[in-house]
GROMACS .gro file of C-alpha atoms in nm:
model
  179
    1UNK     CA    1  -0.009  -1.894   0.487
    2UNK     CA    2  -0.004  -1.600   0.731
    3UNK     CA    3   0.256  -1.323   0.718
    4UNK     CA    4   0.377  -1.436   1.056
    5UNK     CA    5   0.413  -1.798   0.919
    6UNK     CA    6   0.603  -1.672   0.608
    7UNK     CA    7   0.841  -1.424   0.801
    8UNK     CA    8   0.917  -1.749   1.091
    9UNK     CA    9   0.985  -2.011   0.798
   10UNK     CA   10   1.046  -1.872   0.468
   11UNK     CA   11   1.161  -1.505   0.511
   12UNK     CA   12   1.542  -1.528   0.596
   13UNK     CA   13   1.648  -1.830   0.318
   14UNK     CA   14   1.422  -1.547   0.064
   15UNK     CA   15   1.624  -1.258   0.210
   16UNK     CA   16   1.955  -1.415   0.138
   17UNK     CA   17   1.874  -1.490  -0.185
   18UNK     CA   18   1.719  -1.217  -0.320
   19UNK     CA   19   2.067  -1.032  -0.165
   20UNK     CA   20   2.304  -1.208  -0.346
   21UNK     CA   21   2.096  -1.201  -0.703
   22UNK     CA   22   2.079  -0.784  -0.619
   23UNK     CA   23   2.397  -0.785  -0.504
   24UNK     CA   24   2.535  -0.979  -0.840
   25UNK     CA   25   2.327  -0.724  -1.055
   26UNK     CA   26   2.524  -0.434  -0.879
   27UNK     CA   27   2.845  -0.583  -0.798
   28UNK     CA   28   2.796  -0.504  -0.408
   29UNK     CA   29   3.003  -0.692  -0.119
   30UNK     CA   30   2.778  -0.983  -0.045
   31UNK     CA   31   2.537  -0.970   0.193
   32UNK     CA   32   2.570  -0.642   0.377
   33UNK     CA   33   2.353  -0.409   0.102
   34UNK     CA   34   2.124  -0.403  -0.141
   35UNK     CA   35   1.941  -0.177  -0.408
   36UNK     CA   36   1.619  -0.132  -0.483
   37UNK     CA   37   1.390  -0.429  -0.549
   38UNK     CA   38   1.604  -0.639  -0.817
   39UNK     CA   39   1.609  -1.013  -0.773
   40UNK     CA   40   1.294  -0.963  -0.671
   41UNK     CA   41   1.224  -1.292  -0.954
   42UNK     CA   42   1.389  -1.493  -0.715
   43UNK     CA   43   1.032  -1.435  -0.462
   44UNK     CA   44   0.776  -1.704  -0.514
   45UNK     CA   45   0.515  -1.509  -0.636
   46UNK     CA   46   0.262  -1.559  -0.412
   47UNK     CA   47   0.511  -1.465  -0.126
   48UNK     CA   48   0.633  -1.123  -0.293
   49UNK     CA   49   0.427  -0.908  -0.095
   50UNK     CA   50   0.510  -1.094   0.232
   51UNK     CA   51   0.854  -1.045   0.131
   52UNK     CA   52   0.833  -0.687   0.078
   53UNK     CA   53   0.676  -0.605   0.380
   54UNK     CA   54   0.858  -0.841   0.590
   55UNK     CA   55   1.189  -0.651   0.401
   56UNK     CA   56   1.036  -0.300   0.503
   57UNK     CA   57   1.006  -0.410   0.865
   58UNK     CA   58   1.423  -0.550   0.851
   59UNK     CA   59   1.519  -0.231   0.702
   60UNK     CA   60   1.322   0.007   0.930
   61UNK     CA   61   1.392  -0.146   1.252
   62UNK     CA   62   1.798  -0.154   1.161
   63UNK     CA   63   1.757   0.190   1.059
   64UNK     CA   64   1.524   0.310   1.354
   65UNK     CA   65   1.810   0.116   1.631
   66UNK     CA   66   2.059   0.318   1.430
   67UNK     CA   67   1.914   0.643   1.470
   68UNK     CA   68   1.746   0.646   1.822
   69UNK     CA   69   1.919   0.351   2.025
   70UNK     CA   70   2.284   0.402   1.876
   71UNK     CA   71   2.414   0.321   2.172
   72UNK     CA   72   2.267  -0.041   2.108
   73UNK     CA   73   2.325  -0.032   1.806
   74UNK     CA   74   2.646  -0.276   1.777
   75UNK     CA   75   2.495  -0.552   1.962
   76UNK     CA   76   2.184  -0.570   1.785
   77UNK     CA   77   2.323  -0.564   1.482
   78UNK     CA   78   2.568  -0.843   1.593
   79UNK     CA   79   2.257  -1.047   1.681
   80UNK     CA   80   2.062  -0.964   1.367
   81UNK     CA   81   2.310  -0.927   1.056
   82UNK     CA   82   2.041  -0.737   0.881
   83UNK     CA   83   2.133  -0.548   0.522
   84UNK     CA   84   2.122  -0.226   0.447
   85UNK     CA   85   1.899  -0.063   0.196
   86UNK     CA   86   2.119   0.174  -0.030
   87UNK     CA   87   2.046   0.363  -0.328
   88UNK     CA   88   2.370   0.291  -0.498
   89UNK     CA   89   2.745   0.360  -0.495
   90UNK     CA   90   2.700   0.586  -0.200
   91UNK     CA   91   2.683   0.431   0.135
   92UNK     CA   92   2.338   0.645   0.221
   93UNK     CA   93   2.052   0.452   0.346
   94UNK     CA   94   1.717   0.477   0.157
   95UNK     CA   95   1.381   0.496   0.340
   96UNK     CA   96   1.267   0.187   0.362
   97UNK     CA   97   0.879   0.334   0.242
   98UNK     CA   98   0.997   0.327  -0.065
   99UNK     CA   99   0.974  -0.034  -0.121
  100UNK     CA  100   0.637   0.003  -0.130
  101UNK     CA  101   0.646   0.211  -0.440
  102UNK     CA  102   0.913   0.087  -0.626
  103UNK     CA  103   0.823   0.127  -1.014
  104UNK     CA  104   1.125   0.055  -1.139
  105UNK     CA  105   1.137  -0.316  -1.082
  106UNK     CA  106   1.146  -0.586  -1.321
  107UNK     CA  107   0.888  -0.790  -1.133
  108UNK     CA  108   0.577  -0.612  -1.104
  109UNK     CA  109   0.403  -0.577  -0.777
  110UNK     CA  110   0.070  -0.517  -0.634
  111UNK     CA  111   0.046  -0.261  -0.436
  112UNK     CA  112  -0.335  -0.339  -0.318
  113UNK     CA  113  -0.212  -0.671  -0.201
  114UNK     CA  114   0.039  -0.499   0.024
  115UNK     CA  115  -0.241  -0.288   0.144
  116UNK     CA  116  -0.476  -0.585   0.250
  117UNK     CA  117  -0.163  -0.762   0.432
  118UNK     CA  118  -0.061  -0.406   0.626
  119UNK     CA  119  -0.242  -0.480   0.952
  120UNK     CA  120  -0.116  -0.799   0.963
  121UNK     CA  121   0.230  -0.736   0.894
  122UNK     CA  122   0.228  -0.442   1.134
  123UNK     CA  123   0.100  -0.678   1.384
  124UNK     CA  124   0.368  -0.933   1.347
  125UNK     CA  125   0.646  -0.596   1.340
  126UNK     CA  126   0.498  -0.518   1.661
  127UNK     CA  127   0.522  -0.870   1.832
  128UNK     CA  128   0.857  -0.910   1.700
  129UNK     CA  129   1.001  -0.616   1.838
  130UNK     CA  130   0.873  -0.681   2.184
  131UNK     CA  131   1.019  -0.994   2.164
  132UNK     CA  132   1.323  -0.899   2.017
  133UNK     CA  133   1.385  -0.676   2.303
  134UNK     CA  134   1.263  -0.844   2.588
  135UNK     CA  135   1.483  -1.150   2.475
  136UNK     CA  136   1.823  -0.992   2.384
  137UNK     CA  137   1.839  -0.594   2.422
  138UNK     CA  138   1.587  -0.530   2.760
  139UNK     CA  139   1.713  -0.262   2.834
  140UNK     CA  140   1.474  -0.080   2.574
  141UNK     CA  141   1.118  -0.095   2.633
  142UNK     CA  142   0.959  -0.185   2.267
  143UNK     CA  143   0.684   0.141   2.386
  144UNK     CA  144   0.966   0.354   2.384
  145UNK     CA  145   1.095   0.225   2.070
  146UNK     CA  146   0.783   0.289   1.898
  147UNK     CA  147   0.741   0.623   2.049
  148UNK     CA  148   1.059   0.717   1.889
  149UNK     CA  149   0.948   0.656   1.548
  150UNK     CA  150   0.611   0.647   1.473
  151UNK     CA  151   0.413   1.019   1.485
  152UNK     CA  152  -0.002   1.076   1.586
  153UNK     CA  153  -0.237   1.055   1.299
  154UNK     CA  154  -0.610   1.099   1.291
  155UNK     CA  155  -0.830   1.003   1.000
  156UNK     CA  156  -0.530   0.832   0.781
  157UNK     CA  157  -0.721   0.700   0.424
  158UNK     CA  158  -0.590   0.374   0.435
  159UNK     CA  159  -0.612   0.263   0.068
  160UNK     CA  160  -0.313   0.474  -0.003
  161UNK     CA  161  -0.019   0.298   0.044
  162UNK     CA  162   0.217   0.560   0.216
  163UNK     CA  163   0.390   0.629   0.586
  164UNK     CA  164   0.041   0.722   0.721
  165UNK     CA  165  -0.115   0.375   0.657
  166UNK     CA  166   0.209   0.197   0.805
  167UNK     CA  167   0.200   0.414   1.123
  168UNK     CA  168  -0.222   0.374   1.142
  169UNK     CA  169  -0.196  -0.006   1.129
  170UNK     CA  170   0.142   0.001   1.379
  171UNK     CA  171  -0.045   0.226   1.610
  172UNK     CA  172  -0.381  -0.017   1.600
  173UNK     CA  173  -0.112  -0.280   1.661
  174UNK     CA  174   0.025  -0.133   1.989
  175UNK     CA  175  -0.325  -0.094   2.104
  176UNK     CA  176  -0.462  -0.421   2.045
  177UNK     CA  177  -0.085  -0.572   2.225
  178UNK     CA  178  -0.133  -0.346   2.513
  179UNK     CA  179  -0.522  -0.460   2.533
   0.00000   0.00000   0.00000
């Protein structure tokens, strides 16, 4: 299965249930939140680091339309419902990078196995966005989105699982959708 099929067919029915186990672990109003990785179990295994990467690219668009299209802001999230990624009683957003390194979880993850899905899943956060935009919010251009969030880098070592291999592989996906 390819990220892009996973995300399409499997990825919200996964999302929603993954937020109400995390949700029942931490006694959280259903649906909107969620902390950490917990009810991660509820993942097919071989789908967990789809998940988390598809989960990454929720949580960073919602918080990227929050902070540089506010003005937007209501509608998309009226169109999208997504959850927010908190880091506990306080209502602060956590950056969604580090779902890549949680170590805390109960379900292990592998981290190289998130690396060697990257460009793809960059690819598909890249396609969906444009689409996204161009179907329900045109009035932002998904360049200018982009531009907004994702800084130059040169020479990024991209066995390291960090913000400089997520903007490398979003950057090589901009370039290879703009030809």
């Amino acid at each position: 299965m390819l990220i892009e099929d996973y995300y399409n067919h499997n990825f919200r029915n996964d999302l929603n249930e993954f937020i109400n186990l995390n949700n029942k672990k931490f006694n959280l109003k259903e649906g909107v939140c969620f902390h950490g990785l917990y009810g991660l179990e509820c993942i097919q295994e071989s789908n967990r680091s789809y998940f988390i990467i598809c989960l990454f690219i929720t949580v960073y668009v919602d918080q990227a339309m929050y902070t540089y299209f506010g003005y937007y802001y209501d509608k998309f999230e009226s169109l999208t419902k997504y959850p927010k990624y908190h880091g506990g009683p306080s209502s602060m957003n956590i950056n969604p990078i580090v779902l890549f390194s949680e170590n805390h979880i109960e379900v292990p993850i592998d981290s190289n196995e998130i690396i060697s899905y990257m460009k793809e899943g960059m690819k598909l956060f890249v396609s969906e966005v444009k689409a996204f935009f161009n179907d329900h919010i045109p009035e932002i251009d998904y360049i200018d989105f982009f531009n907004q969030i994702i800084p130059s880098y040169n020479n990024v070592d991209t066995s390291i699982l960090n913000w400089n291999l997520v903007y490398f592989e979003i950057q090589n996906a901009l370039n290879e959708e703009n030809g």
